[in-house]
Amino acid sequence: MRSVFLLLCWVTVASAEPREHAGLHLRLGVGSGYATGSTSVDDLSADVTGVPIATEISVGTTIAPGLVVGGGTFSMIVPSPSYGGMSSGANHISGTGPFVDYYLDPHAGTHLQAALLFTAGYLQGKDGGESSTGFGVGAEIGAGYEWWLSDTWSIGPIARVAYYRLYATSSDTNTKSTLGLVVPSVLVALTYH
């Protein structure tokens, strides 16, 4: 009887320990927002707008209480962008690079994140029209909150703003262009930590 009582006490104490964001960090997120920016081809320029599908896939590790560093991809797809009021094919932009994510309290869910990005993109022409590929730079900042699902899994929203800058070349005419997009978005993220 005494051993059963001691076992129950140990289980109660073990389950009462606070959960902590520590160790391996994996995150998958998806959401939407609004993409706005501009593009220029030679001396012509146009405003660019659209509703993106924003994603995050990141892997990192905790190096200090609440501080995560790692690498990830903070990407987006705009299925039907508008260039100067005219619709076009899809924009696919992948922003990949190092990130930091800081939990204000390692036992709670509020966190701030930032990333520096190497960007690669494919700008699809409408109805088989001219398309281009490009590379560039970008950055991302965000803030979120997570609720614990278990001792290692949590879920919650992330509000972020990403900036993508691409220098592209047309696959058909070798025309060079630039594209700069600011993409505020809200994602729902599942995190293992």
PDB file of C-alpha atoms in Angstrom:
ATOM      1  CA  MET A   1       0.000   0.000   0.000  1.00  0.00           C
ATOM      2  CA  ARG A   2       2.838   2.361   0.835  1.00  0.00           C
ATOM      3  CA  SER A   3       4.482   1.828  -2.591  1.00  0.00           C
ATOM      4  CA  VAL A   4       1.183   2.648  -4.370  1.00  0.00           C
ATOM      5  CA  PHE A   5       0.914   5.865  -2.327  1.00  0.00           C
ATOM      6  CA  LEU A   6       4.530   6.825  -3.210  1.00  0.00           C
ATOM      7  CA  LEU A   7       3.899   6.091  -6.883  1.00  0.00           C
ATOM      8  CA  LEU A   8       0.789   8.313  -6.888  1.00  0.00           C
ATOM      9  CA  CYS A   9       2.730  11.121  -5.200  1.00  0.00           C
ATOM     10  CA  TRP A  10       5.557  10.839  -7.781  1.00  0.00           C
ATOM     11  CA  VAL A  11       3.086  10.915 -10.717  1.00  0.00           C
ATOM     12  CA  THR A  12       1.334  13.961  -9.231  1.00  0.00           C
ATOM     13  CA  VAL A  13       4.616  15.848  -8.741  1.00  0.00           C
ATOM     14  CA  ALA A  14       5.903  14.886 -12.225  1.00  0.00           C
ATOM     15  CA  SER A  15       2.717  16.042 -13.955  1.00  0.00           C
ATOM     16  CA  ALA A  16       2.736  19.313 -11.970  1.00  0.00           C
ATOM     17  CA  GLU A  17       6.103  20.375 -13.420  1.00  0.00           C
ATOM     18  CA  PRO A  18       5.606  23.337 -15.770  1.00  0.00           C
ATOM     19  CA  ARG A  19       5.911  22.745 -19.499  1.00  0.00           C
ATOM     20  CA  GLU A  20       8.852  24.502 -21.099  1.00  0.00           C
ATOM     21  CA  HIS A  21       9.876  25.545 -24.605  1.00  0.00           C
ATOM     22  CA  ALA A  22      13.291  23.856 -24.736  1.00  0.00           C
ATOM     23  CA  GLY A  23      15.348  21.572 -26.949  1.00  0.00           C
ATOM     24  CA  LEU A  24      14.429  20.720 -30.526  1.00  0.00           C
ATOM     25  CA  HIS A  25      12.060  23.177 -32.238  1.00  0.00           C
ATOM     26  CA  LEU A  26       9.937  22.191 -35.281  1.00  0.00           C
ATOM     27  CA  ARG A  27       7.154  24.380 -36.690  1.00  0.00           C
ATOM     28  CA  LEU A  28       4.643  24.070 -39.535  1.00  0.00           C
ATOM     29  CA  GLY A  29       2.379  27.016 -40.308  1.00  0.00           C
ATOM     30  CA  VAL A  30      -0.095  28.087 -42.973  1.00  0.00           C
ATOM     31  CA  GLY A  31      -2.288  31.153 -43.400  1.00  0.00           C
ATOM     32  CA  SER A  32      -3.158  34.102 -45.577  1.00  0.00           C
ATOM     33  CA  GLY A  33      -2.844  37.872 -45.762  1.00  0.00           C
ATOM     34  CA  TYR A  34      -2.340  40.540 -48.402  1.00  0.00           C
ATOM     35  CA  ALA A  35       0.601  41.050 -50.773  1.00  0.00           C
ATOM     36  CA  THR A  36       1.391  44.540 -52.033  1.00  0.00           C
ATOM     37  CA  GLY A  37       4.365  45.967 -53.852  1.00  0.00           C
ATOM     38  CA  SER A  38       5.674  46.965 -57.231  1.00  0.00           C
ATOM     39  CA  THR A  39       7.461  45.543 -60.231  1.00  0.00           C
ATOM     40  CA  SER A  40       9.521  47.152 -62.955  1.00  0.00           C
ATOM     41  CA  VAL A  41      10.533  45.935 -66.385  1.00  0.00           C
ATOM     42  CA  ASP A  42      13.013  48.206 -68.144  1.00  0.00           C
ATOM     43  CA  ASP A  43      11.513  51.710 -67.596  1.00  0.00           C
ATOM     44  CA  LEU A  44       7.943  50.498 -66.990  1.00  0.00           C
ATOM     45  CA  SER A  45       6.592  49.907 -63.490  1.00  0.00           C
ATOM     46  CA  ALA A  46       3.321  48.645 -62.038  1.00  0.00           C
ATOM     47  CA  ASP A  47       1.734  48.060 -58.661  1.00  0.00           C
ATOM     48  CA  VAL A  48       1.346  44.430 -57.612  1.00  0.00           C
ATOM     49  CA  THR A  49      -1.394  43.177 -55.267  1.00  0.00           C
ATOM     50  CA  GLY A  50      -2.914  39.826 -54.361  1.00  0.00           C
ATOM     51  CA  VAL A  51      -4.103  37.452 -51.662  1.00  0.00           C
ATOM     52  CA  PRO A  52      -1.312  35.001 -50.767  1.00  0.00           C
ATOM     53  CA  ILE A  53      -1.127  31.599 -49.158  1.00  0.00           C
ATOM     54  CA  ALA A  54       1.664  32.055 -46.605  1.00  0.00           C
ATOM     55  CA  THR A  55       3.637  29.152 -45.108  1.00  0.00           C
ATOM     56  CA  GLU A  56       6.378  28.451 -42.581  1.00  0.00           C
ATOM     57  CA  ILE A  57       8.515  25.352 -42.122  1.00  0.00           C
ATOM     58  CA  SER A  58      11.284  25.823 -39.561  1.00  0.00           C
ATOM     59  CA  VAL A  59      13.742  23.714 -37.568  1.00  0.00           C
ATOM     60  CA  GLY A  60      15.887  24.958 -34.709  1.00  0.00           C
ATOM     61  CA  THR A  61      17.223  24.399 -31.232  1.00  0.00           C
ATOM     62  CA  THR A  62      17.071  26.258 -27.933  1.00  0.00           C
ATOM     63  CA  ILE A  63      20.417  27.894 -27.077  1.00  0.00           C
ATOM     64  CA  ALA A  64      19.282  29.797 -23.951  1.00  0.00           C
ATOM     65  CA  PRO A  65      16.037  29.834 -21.946  1.00  0.00           C
ATOM     66  CA  GLY A  66      13.324  30.829 -24.437  1.00  0.00           C
ATOM     67  CA  LEU A  67      15.774  31.592 -27.291  1.00  0.00           C
ATOM     68  CA  VAL A  68      15.588  29.438 -30.419  1.00  0.00           C
ATOM     69  CA  VAL A  69      17.889  29.692 -33.447  1.00  0.00           C
ATOM     70  CA  GLY A  70      17.638  27.697 -36.633  1.00  0.00           C
ATOM     71  CA  GLY A  71      16.749  27.735 -40.289  1.00  0.00           C
ATOM     72  CA  GLY A  72      13.473  27.796 -42.119  1.00  0.00           C
ATOM     73  CA  THR A  73      11.487  28.669 -45.167  1.00  0.00           C
ATOM     74  CA  PHE A  74       8.979  31.515 -44.928  1.00  0.00           C
ATOM     75  CA  SER A  75       7.268  31.338 -48.297  1.00  0.00           C
ATOM     76  CA  MET A  76       4.147  32.434 -50.133  1.00  0.00           C
ATOM     77  CA  ILE A  77       2.109  31.826 -53.258  1.00  0.00           C
ATOM     78  CA  VAL A  78      -0.194  34.429 -54.799  1.00  0.00           C
ATOM     79  CA  PRO A  79      -2.552  32.410 -57.059  1.00  0.00           C
ATOM     80  CA  SER A  80      -3.966  35.442 -58.946  1.00  0.00           C
ATOM     81  CA  PRO A  81      -1.859  38.585 -58.569  1.00  0.00           C
ATOM     82  CA  SER A  82      -2.842  41.883 -60.148  1.00  0.00           C
ATOM     83  CA  TYR A  83      -0.199  43.898 -62.023  1.00  0.00           C
ATOM     84  CA  GLY A  84      -1.360  47.485 -62.486  1.00  0.00           C
ATOM     85  CA  GLY A  85      -4.995  46.358 -62.378  1.00  0.00           C
ATOM     86  CA  MET A  86      -4.468  43.489 -64.841  1.00  0.00           C
ATOM     87  CA  SER A  87      -4.587  39.895 -63.620  1.00  0.00           C
ATOM     88  CA  SER A  88      -1.655  37.585 -64.195  1.00  0.00           C
ATOM     89  CA  GLY A  89      -0.462  34.074 -63.477  1.00  0.00           C
ATOM     90  CA  ALA A  90       0.695  32.952 -60.041  1.00  0.00           C
ATOM     91  CA  ASN A  91       3.705  34.205 -58.052  1.00  0.00           C
ATOM     92  CA  HIS A  92       5.628  31.550 -56.106  1.00  0.00           C
ATOM     93  CA  ILE A  93       8.258  32.968 -53.757  1.00  0.00           C
ATOM     94  CA  SER A  94      10.342  30.962 -51.313  1.00  0.00           C
ATOM     95  CA  GLY A  95      12.274  32.817 -48.625  1.00  0.00           C
ATOM     96  CA  THR A  96      14.791  30.572 -46.865  1.00  0.00           C
ATOM     97  CA  GLY A  97      17.324  31.448 -44.200  1.00  0.00           C
ATOM     98  CA  PRO A  98      18.313  31.703 -40.534  1.00  0.00           C
ATOM     99  CA  PHE A  99      15.772  32.722 -37.895  1.00  0.00           C
ATOM    100  CA  VAL A 100      15.515  33.526 -34.201  1.00  0.00           C
ATOM    101  CA  ASP A 101      12.399  32.918 -32.122  1.00  0.00           C
ATOM    102  CA  TYR A 102      12.236  34.238 -28.562  1.00  0.00           C
ATOM    103  CA  TYR A 103       9.671  33.125 -25.962  1.00  0.00           C
ATOM    104  CA  LEU A 104       9.252  35.939 -23.429  1.00  0.00           C
ATOM    105  CA  ASP A 105       8.581  33.259 -20.793  1.00  0.00           C
ATOM    106  CA  PRO A 106       9.879  29.765 -21.715  1.00  0.00           C
ATOM    107  CA  HIS A 107       6.869  28.244 -19.908  1.00  0.00           C
ATOM    108  CA  ALA A 108       4.251  30.385 -21.690  1.00  0.00           C
ATOM    109  CA  GLY A 109       3.239  30.968 -25.304  1.00  0.00           C
ATOM    110  CA  THR A 110       4.098  34.558 -26.301  1.00  0.00           C
ATOM    111  CA  HIS A 111       6.992  34.660 -28.770  1.00  0.00           C
ATOM    112  CA  LEU A 112       8.720  37.028 -31.209  1.00  0.00           C
ATOM    113  CA  GLN A 113      10.479  35.892 -34.369  1.00  0.00           C
ATOM    114  CA  ALA A 114      12.690  37.309 -37.111  1.00  0.00           C
ATOM    115  CA  ALA A 115      14.466  35.871 -40.151  1.00  0.00           C
ATOM    116  CA  LEU A 116      16.876  36.942 -42.888  1.00  0.00           C
ATOM    117  CA  LEU A 117      15.977  35.351 -46.207  1.00  0.00           C
ATOM    118  CA  PHE A 118      17.488  34.311 -49.501  1.00  0.00           C
ATOM    119  CA  THR A 119      14.581  34.459 -51.941  1.00  0.00           C
ATOM    120  CA  ALA A 120      13.869  32.438 -55.061  1.00  0.00           C
ATOM    121  CA  GLY A 121      10.748  32.916 -57.120  1.00  0.00           C
ATOM    122  CA  TYR A 122       8.819  31.885 -60.164  1.00  0.00           C
ATOM    123  CA  LEU A 123       6.449  34.390 -61.747  1.00  0.00           C
ATOM    124  CA  GLN A 124       4.060  32.529 -64.021  1.00  0.00           C
ATOM    125  CA  GLY A 125       2.645  34.262 -67.093  1.00  0.00           C
ATOM    126  CA  LYS A 126      -1.130  34.213 -67.576  1.00  0.00           C
ATOM    127  CA  ASP A 127      -2.564  31.745 -70.132  1.00  0.00           C
ATOM    128  CA  GLY A 128       0.868  30.486 -71.182  1.00  0.00           C
ATOM    129  CA  GLY A 129       2.324  34.011 -71.412  1.00  0.00           C
ATOM    130  CA  GLU A 130       5.817  35.108 -70.535  1.00  0.00           C
ATOM    131  CA  SER A 131       7.123  33.773 -67.215  1.00  0.00           C
ATOM    132  CA  SER A 132      10.295  34.512 -65.285  1.00  0.00           C
ATOM    133  CA  THR A 133      12.462  33.171 -62.491  1.00  0.00           C
ATOM    134  CA  GLY A 134      14.510  35.193 -60.064  1.00  0.00           C
ATOM    135  CA  PHE A 135      16.573  35.367 -56.909  1.00  0.00           C
ATOM    136  CA  GLY A 136      17.041  38.007 -54.251  1.00  0.00           C
ATOM    137  CA  VAL A 137      16.819  38.781 -50.549  1.00  0.00           C
ATOM    138  CA  GLY A 138      14.166  39.307 -47.916  1.00  0.00           C
ATOM    139  CA  ALA A 139      13.323  39.463 -44.235  1.00  0.00           C
ATOM    140  CA  GLU A 140      10.508  38.462 -41.899  1.00  0.00           C
ATOM    141  CA  ILE A 141       9.370  39.621 -38.460  1.00  0.00           C
ATOM    142  CA  GLY A 142       6.459  38.322 -36.436  1.00  0.00           C
ATOM    143  CA  ALA A 143       4.797  37.727 -33.104  1.00  0.00           C
ATOM    144  CA  GLY A 144       2.601  34.898 -31.926  1.00  0.00           C
ATOM    145  CA  TYR A 145       1.042  32.994 -29.089  1.00  0.00           C
ATOM    146  CA  GLU A 146       0.839  29.225 -28.542  1.00  0.00           C
ATOM    147  CA  TRP A 147      -1.393  27.067 -26.367  1.00  0.00           C
ATOM    148  CA  TRP A 148      -0.032  23.759 -25.088  1.00  0.00           C
ATOM    149  CA  LEU A 149      -1.614  20.623 -26.583  1.00  0.00           C
ATOM    150  CA  SER A 150       0.750  18.305 -24.694  1.00  0.00           C
ATOM    151  CA  ASP A 151       4.152  18.495 -23.009  1.00  0.00           C
ATOM    152  CA  THR A 152       5.886  19.021 -26.371  1.00  0.00           C
ATOM    153  CA  TRP A 153       3.223  20.205 -28.852  1.00  0.00           C
ATOM    154  CA  SER A 154       1.559  23.605 -29.037  1.00  0.00           C
ATOM    155  CA  ILE A 155      -0.638  25.482 -31.515  1.00  0.00           C
ATOM    156  CA  GLY A 156      -1.439  29.128 -32.093  1.00  0.00           C
ATOM    157  CA  PRO A 157      -1.501  32.151 -34.402  1.00  0.00           C
ATOM    158  CA  ILE A 158       1.495  34.054 -35.751  1.00  0.00           C
ATOM    159  CA  ALA A 159       1.111  37.548 -37.210  1.00  0.00           C
ATOM    160  CA  ARG A 160       4.051  38.295 -39.468  1.00  0.00           C
ATOM    161  CA  VAL A 161       5.274  40.722 -42.106  1.00  0.00           C
ATOM    162  CA  ALA A 162       7.603  39.424 -44.796  1.00  0.00           C
ATOM    163  CA  TYR A 163       9.487  41.385 -47.440  1.00  0.00           C
ATOM    164  CA  TYR A 164      10.656  39.715 -50.644  1.00  0.00           C
ATOM    165  CA  ARG A 165      12.883  41.362 -53.283  1.00  0.00           C
ATOM    166  CA  LEU A 166      13.455  39.441 -56.525  1.00  0.00           C
ATOM    167  CA  TYR A 167      15.628  40.157 -59.532  1.00  0.00           C
ATOM    168  CA  ALA A 168      14.070  38.089 -62.325  1.00  0.00           C
ATOM    169  CA  THR A 169      14.797  37.183 -65.924  1.00  0.00           C
ATOM    170  CA  SER A 170      12.127  36.152 -68.437  1.00  0.00           C
ATOM    171  CA  SER A 171      12.492  32.623 -69.755  1.00  0.00           C
ATOM    172  CA  ASP A 172      11.216  33.700 -73.205  1.00  0.00           C
ATOM    173  CA  THR A 173      12.718  37.102 -74.023  1.00  0.00           C
ATOM    174  CA  ASN A 174      15.540  37.387 -71.462  1.00  0.00           C
ATOM    175  CA  THR A 175      13.913  40.612 -70.184  1.00  0.00           C
ATOM    176  CA  LYS A 176      15.140  41.582 -66.714  1.00  0.00           C
ATOM    177  CA  SER A 177      12.712  42.783 -64.040  1.00  0.00           C
ATOM    178  CA  THR A 178      12.530  43.461 -60.314  1.00  0.00           C
ATOM    179  CA  LEU A 179       9.734  42.652 -57.900  1.00  0.00           C
ATOM    180  CA  GLY A 180       9.383  43.938 -54.348  1.00  0.00           C
ATOM    181  CA  LEU A 181       6.559  42.645 -52.159  1.00  0.00           C
ATOM    182  CA  VAL A 182       5.480  43.364 -48.592  1.00  0.00           C
ATOM    183  CA  VAL A 183       3.276  40.552 -47.279  1.00  0.00           C
ATOM    184  CA  PRO A 184       1.517  40.943 -43.923  1.00  0.00           C
ATOM    185  CA  SER A 185      -0.193  37.674 -42.979  1.00  0.00           C
ATOM    186  CA  VAL A 186      -1.633  35.611 -40.144  1.00  0.00           C
ATOM    187  CA  LEU A 187      -0.745  31.925 -39.876  1.00  0.00           C
ATOM    188  CA  VAL A 188      -1.885  29.057 -37.688  1.00  0.00           C
ATOM    189  CA  ALA A 189       1.212  27.167 -36.556  1.00  0.00           C
ATOM    190  CA  LEU A 190       1.764  23.760 -34.992  1.00  0.00           C
ATOM    191  CA  THR A 191       5.009  23.644 -32.992  1.00  0.00           C
ATOM    192  CA  TYR A 192       6.979  20.769 -31.476  1.00  0.00           C
ATOM    193  CA  HIS A 193       9.227  22.171 -28.752  1.00  0.00           C
TER     194      HIS A 193
END
